[in-house]
Structure formats: C-alpha cells, structure tokens
mmCIF file of C-alpha atoms in Angstrom:
data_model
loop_
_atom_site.group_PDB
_atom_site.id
_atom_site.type_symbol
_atom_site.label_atom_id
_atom_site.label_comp_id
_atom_site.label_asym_id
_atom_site.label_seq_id
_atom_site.Cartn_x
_atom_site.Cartn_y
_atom_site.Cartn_z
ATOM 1 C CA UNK F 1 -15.618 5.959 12.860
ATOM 2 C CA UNK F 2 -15.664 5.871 9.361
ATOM 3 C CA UNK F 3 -12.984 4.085 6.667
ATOM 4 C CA UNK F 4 -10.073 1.536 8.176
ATOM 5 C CA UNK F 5 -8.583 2.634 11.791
ATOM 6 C CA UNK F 6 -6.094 0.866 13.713
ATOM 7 C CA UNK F 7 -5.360 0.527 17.365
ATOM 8 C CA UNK F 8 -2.484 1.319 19.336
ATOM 9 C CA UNK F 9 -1.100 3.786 17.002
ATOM 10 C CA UNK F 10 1.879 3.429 18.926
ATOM 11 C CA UNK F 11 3.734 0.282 20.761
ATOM 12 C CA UNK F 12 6.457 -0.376 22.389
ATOM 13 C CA UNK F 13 7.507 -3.636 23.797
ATOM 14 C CA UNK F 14 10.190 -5.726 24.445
ATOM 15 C CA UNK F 15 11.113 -9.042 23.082
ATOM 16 C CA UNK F 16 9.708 -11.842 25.280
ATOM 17 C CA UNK F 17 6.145 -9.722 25.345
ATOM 18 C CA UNK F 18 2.865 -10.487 23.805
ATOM 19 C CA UNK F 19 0.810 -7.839 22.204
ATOM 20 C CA UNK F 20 -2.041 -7.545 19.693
ATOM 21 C CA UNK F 21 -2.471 -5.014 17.211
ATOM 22 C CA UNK F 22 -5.896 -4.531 15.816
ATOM 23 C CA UNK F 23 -7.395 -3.410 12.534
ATOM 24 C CA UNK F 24 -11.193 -2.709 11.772
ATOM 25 C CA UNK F 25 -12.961 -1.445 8.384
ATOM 26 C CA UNK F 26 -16.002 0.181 8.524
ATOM 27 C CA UNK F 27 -16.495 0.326 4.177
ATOM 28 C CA UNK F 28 -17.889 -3.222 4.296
ATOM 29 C CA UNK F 29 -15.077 -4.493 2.343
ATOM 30 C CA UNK F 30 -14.834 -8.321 1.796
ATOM 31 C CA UNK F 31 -10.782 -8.103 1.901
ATOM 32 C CA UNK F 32 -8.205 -7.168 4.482
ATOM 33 C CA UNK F 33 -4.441 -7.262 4.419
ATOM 34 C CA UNK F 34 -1.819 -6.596 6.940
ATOM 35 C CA UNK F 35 1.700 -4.846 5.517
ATOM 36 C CA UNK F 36 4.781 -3.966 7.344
ATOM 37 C CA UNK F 37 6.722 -0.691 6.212
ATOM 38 C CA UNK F 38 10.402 -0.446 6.962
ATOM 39 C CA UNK F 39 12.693 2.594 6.178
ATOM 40 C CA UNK F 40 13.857 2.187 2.657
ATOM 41 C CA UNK F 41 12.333 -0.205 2.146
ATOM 42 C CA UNK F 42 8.894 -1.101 -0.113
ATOM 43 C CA UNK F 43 6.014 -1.674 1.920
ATOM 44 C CA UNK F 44 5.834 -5.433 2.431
ATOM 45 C CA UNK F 45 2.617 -8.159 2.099
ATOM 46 C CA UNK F 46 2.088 -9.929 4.889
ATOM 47 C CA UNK F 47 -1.099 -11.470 5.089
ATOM 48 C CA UNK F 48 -4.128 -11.494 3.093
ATOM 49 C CA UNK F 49 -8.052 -12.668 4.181
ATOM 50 C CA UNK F 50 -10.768 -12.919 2.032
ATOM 51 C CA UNK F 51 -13.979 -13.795 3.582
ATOM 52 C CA UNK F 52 -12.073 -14.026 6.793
ATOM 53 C CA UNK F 53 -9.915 -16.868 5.418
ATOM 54 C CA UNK F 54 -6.274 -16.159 5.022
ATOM 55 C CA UNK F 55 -5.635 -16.643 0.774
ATOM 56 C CA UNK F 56 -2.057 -15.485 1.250
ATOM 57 C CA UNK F 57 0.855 -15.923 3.647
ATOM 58 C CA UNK F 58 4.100 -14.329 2.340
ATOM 59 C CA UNK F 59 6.279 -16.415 4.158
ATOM 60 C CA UNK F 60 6.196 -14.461 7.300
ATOM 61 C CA UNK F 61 8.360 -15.371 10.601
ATOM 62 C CA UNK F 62 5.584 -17.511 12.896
ATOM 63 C CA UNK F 63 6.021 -14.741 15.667
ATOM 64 C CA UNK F 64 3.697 -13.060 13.853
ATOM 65 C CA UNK F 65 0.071 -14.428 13.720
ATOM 66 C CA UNK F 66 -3.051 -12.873 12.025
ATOM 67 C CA UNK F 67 -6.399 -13.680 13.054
ATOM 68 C CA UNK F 68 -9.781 -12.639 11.341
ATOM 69 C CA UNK F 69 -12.757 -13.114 13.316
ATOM 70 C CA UNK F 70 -15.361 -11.337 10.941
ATOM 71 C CA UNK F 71 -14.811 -9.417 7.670
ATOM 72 C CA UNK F 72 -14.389 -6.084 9.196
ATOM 73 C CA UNK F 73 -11.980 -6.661 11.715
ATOM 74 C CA UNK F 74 -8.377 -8.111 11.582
ATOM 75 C CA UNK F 75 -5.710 -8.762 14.175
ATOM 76 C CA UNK F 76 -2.120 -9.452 14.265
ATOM 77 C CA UNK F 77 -0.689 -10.691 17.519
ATOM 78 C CA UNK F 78 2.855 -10.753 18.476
ATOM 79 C CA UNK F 79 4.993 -12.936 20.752
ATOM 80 C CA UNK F 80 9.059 -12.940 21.398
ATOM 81 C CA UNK F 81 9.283 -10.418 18.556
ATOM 82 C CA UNK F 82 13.142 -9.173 17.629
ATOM 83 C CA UNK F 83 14.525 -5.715 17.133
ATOM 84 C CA UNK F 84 14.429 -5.752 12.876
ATOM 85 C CA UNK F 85 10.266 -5.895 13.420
ATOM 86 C CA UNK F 86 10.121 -2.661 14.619
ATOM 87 C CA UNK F 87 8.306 -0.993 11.678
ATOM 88 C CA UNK F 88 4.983 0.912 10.486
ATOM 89 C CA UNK F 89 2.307 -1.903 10.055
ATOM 90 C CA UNK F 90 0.058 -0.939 7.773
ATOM 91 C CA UNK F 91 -3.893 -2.674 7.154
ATOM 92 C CA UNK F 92 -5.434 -2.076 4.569
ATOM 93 C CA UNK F 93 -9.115 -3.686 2.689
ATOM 94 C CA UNK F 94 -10.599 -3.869 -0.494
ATOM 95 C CA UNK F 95 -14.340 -5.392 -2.049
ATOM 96 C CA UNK F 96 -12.792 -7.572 -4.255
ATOM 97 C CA UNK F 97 -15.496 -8.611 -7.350
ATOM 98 C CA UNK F 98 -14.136 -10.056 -9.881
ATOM 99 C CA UNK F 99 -11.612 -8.335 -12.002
ATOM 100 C CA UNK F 100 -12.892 -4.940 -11.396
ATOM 101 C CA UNK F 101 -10.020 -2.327 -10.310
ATOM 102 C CA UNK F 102 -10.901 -2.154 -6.445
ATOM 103 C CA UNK F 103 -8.998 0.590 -4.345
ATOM 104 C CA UNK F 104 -7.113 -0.763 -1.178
ATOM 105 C CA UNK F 105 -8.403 1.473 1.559
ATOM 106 C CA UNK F 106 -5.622 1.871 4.437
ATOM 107 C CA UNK F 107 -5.368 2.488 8.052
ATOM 108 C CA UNK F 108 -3.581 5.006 9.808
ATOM 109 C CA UNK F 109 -0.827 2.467 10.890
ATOM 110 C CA UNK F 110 0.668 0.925 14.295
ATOM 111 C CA UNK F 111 4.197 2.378 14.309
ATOM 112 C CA UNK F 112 5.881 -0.648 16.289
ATOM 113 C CA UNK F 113 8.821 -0.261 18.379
ATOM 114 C CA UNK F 114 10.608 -3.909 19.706
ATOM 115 C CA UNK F 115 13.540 -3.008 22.054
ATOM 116 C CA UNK O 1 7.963 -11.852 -9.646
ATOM 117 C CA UNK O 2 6.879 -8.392 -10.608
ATOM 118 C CA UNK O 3 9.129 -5.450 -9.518
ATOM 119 C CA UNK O 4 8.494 -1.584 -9.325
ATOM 120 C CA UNK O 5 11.113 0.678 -9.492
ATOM 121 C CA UNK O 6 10.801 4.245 -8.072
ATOM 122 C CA UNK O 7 14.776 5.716 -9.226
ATOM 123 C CA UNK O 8 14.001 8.916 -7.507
ATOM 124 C CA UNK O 9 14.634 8.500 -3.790
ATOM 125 C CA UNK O 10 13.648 12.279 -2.990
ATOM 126 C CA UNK O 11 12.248 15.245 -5.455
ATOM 127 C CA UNK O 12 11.818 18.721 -4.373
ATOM 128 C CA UNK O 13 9.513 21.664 -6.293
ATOM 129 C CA UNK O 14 8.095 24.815 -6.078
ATOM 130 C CA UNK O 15 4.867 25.748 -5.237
ATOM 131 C CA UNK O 16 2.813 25.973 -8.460
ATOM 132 C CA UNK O 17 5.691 24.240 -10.475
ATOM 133 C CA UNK O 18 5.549 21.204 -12.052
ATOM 134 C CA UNK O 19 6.752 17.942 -10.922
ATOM 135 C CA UNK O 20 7.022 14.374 -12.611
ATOM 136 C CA UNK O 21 8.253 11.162 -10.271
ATOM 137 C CA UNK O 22 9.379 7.969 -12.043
ATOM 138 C CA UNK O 23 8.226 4.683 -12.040
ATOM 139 C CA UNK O 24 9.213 1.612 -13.946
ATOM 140 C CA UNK O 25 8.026 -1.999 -13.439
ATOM 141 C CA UNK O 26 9.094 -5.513 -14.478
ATOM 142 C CA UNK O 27 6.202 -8.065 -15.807
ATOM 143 C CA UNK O 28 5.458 -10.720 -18.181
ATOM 144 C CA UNK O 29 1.762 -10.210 -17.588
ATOM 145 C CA UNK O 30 -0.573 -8.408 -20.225
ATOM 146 C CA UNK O 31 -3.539 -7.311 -18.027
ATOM 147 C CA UNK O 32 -2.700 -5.249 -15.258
ATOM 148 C CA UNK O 33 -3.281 -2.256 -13.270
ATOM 149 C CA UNK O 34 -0.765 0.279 -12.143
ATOM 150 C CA UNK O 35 -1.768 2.757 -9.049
ATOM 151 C CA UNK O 36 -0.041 5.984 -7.180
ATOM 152 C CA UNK O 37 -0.821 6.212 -3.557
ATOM 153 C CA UNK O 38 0.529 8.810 -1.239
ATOM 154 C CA UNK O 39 1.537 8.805 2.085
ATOM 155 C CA UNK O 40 1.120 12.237 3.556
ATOM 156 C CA UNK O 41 3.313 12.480 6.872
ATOM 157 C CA UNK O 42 0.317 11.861 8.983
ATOM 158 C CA UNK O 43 0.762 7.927 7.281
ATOM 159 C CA UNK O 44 -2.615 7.694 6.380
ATOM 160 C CA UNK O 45 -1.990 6.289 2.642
ATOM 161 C CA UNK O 46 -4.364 7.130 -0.287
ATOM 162 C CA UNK O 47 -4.671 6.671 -3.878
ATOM 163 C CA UNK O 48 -3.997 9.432 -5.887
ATOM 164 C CA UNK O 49 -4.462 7.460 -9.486
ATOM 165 C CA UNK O 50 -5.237 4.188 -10.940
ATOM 166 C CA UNK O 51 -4.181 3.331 -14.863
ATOM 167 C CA UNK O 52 -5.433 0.090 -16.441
ATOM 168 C CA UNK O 53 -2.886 -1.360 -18.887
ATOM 169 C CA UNK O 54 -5.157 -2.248 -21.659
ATOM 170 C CA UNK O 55 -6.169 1.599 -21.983
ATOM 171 C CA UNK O 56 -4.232 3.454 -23.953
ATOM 172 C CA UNK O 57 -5.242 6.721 -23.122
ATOM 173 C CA UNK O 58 -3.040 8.254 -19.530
ATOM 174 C CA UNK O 59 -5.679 8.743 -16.709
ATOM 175 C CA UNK O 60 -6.343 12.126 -15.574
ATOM 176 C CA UNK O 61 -7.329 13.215 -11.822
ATOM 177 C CA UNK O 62 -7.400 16.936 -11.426
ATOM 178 C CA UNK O 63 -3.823 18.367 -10.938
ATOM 179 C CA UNK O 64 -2.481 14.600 -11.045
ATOM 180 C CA UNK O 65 -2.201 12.865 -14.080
ATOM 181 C CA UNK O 66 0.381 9.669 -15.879
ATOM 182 C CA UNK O 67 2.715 9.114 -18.536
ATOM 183 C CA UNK O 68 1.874 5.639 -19.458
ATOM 184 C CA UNK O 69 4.523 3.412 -22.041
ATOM 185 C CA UNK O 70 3.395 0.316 -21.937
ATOM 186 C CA UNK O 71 6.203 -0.735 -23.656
ATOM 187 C CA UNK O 72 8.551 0.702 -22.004
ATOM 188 C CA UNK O 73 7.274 -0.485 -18.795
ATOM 189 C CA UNK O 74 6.926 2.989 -17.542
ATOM 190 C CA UNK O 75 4.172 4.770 -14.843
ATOM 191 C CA UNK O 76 5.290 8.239 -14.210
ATOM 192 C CA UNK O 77 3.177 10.866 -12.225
ATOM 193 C CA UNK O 78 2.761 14.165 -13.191
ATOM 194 C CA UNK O 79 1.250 16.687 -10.298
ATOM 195 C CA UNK O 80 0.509 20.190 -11.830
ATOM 196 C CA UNK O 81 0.365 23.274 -10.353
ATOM 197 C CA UNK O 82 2.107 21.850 -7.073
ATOM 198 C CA UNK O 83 0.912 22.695 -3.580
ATOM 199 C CA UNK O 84 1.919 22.473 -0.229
ATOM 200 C CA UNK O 85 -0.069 19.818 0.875
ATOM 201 C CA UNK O 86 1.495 17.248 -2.086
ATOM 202 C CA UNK O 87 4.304 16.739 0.279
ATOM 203 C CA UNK O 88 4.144 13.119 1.107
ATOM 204 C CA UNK O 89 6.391 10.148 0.089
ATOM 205 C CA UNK O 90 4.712 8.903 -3.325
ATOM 206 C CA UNK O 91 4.532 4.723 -4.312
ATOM 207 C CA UNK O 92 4.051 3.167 -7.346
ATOM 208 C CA UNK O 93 1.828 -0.048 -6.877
ATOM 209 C CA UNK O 94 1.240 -2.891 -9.585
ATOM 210 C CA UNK O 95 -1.580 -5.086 -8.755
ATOM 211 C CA UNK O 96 -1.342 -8.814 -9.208
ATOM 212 C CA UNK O 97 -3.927 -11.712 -8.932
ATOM 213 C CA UNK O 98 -2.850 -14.279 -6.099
ATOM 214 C CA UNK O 99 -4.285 -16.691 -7.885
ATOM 215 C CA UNK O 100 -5.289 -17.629 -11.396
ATOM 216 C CA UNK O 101 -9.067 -17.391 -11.850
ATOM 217 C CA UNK O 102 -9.613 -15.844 -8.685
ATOM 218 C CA UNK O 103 -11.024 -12.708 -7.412
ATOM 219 C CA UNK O 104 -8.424 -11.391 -4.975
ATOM 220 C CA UNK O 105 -5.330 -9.361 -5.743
ATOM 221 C CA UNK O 106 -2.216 -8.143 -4.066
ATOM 222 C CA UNK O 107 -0.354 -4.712 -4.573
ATOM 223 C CA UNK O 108 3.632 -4.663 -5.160
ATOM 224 C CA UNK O 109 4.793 -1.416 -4.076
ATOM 225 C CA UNK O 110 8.013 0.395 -4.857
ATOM 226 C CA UNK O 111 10.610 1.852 -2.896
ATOM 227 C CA UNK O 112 8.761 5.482 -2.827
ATOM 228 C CA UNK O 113 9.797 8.990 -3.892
ATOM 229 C CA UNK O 114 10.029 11.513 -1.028
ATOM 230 C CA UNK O 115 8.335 14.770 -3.008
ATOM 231 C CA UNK O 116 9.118 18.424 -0.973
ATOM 232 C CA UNK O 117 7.054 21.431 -2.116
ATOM 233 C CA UNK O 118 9.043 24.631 -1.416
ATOM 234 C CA UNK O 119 6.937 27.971 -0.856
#
C-alpha cells in the first residue's frame, strides 16, 4: 500500500451504533488530520495530530472521537451519531518542518451514511 | 478567520479549450500560501498547484497554471488545453498556522467549482 488509505470506504449505521473508521499513511508523515465533506459545503477541519498529539480540535460534537496511536495511523470512532453526520470523511497527512510549504496528502475517503 | 471564496459553483469546457475557475480569499495575514487540489470523482483529492504569497511571479505546472493579485485577494486557475480527465470538482485552499511560532498548519478550503470537459 503506498500513500494515505482509509478503511471502510463505505458505512452505514444507525444512530445508537458504534463504529470506527480508520486512516493509515504510509509517506512517513509527522501530521494527520481528519475532515468531514458535506454537499455544498467546504470541506471541514476536524481534528489535527502532530506527533500523535491532537494540536487542534475544531469544536467538534463529542460523538466523534479521534485517536492516534502512532504517527502513521489515525482513527475516528463513532457512537449515537445523528442523520446531518452522514458525509465523506476525508484524512489527510503532511511532514510538517518548519515553515516550508508541505503538501497534505489525502485518503480515498469513508463515505458515511447514519440512518 | 480566513475565508475562500470559489463564485463559480459549476464550469463546463471543451476539450482542448481553455478554462479559468475563480478564487478569492479574505486575510489580514502577509505570509501565506494558496493551493488548488482536485477531487476527481473517484474522491481521491490531489494538489494540482501551490502559490506562495511573497512570490510575485504565478506558478506554473504543465497545462495548469494561476493568476495571482495579491492585492486583490485573488487565486484563479487556469487549465490549458483541457482534457477529459480534468473533470473533477476543483478547491481553493489557504493555509494557516494553528499556532504562532509553530510548525503545523491547517488548510481552509472553499466551497469548490464543479469543472465538466465536453468532447
């Protein structure tokens, strides 16, 4: 596997389930972020980790929580999730040095599906 | 808060035409960077361009390049010489530091543009 992938690519659950959707870069990047992508909407931050500790947490609903074990992979587990979260989430890393312009590199996506 | 506008909700063009998608953004910041990424239907995104604001010369990548104005607070994308495989929904990203001093950045994406290529 090469670059960021992203397991299920597809999910469908209802509201009082748990799931786990998981994210893992194989670049070596020291950076991972999780985004949600709604129709019409722009692509939202969710999360940011940066040596596997979270630098950023854009005031996302607690049913949502992100775990980073190791730098290369990244999890986001759901419980009692509502109908308005189905979306395309989106992970994505980056080597962050410095100020150097660093490309995000992103996964394929989980398109999520609460009913 | 930054904000990127993309105006264009959808843009069509013909194969081997010429194509240019919009993109204006709202900052008090100086030093920035401004990116296109595309998002072919498969979803995988990719970067298509990167433009550092304290250059003044427009980057180029092959059939892609920018209109840059600074001033204006303007990113546009050129794609030359379209093909079929530049459909995709476009976004305009700026790039922001989380934090002051530090090394880790987040991107602020617009709405997207919706480009068709026609045969």
């Amino acid at each position: 596997e090469t670059g960021v992938t992203q397991t299920p690519r597809h999910l469908v659950m209802g509201m009082t389930n748990k799931k786990s959707l998981k994210c893992e870069q194989h670049l070596g990047h020291n950076a991972m972020y999780w985004y949600k992508q709604s129709a019409k909407k722009p692509l939202e931050l969710m999360f940011v980790y940066s040596l596997e500790e979270r630098v950023e947490n854009n005031s996302v609903p607690s049913r949502f929580s992100p775990e980073c074990p190791n730098s290369s992979h990244l999890f986001l587990h759901l419980h009692t999730l509502q109908p308005e979260d189905s979306a395309l989430y989106l992970c994505a890393s980056s080597q962050d040095v410095g100020r150097a312009v660093n490309e995000q590199f992103f996964g394929p996506g989980t398109r999520l599906t609460v009913l | 808060a930054q904000t990127v506008t993309q105006s264009q909700p959808e843009m069509s063009v013909q194969e081997a035409e010429t194509v240019t998608l919009s993109c204006t953004y709202d900052t008090s910041e100086s030093d920035y960077y401004l990116f296109w990424y595309k998002q072919p239907p498969s979803r995988q995104m990719i970067l298509v361009i990167r433009q550092e604001a304290y250059k003044q010369q427009n980057a180029t990548e092959n059939r892609f390049s920018v209109n840059f104005q600074k001033a204006a607070k303007s990113f546009s994308l050129k794609i030359s010489d379209s093909q079929l495989g530049d459909a995709a929904m476009y976004f305009c990203a700026y790039r922001t530091y989380l934090n002051s001093g530090g090394s880790n950045y987040k991107l602020t994406f617009g709405k997207g543009t919706l480009l068709t290529v026609n045969p």
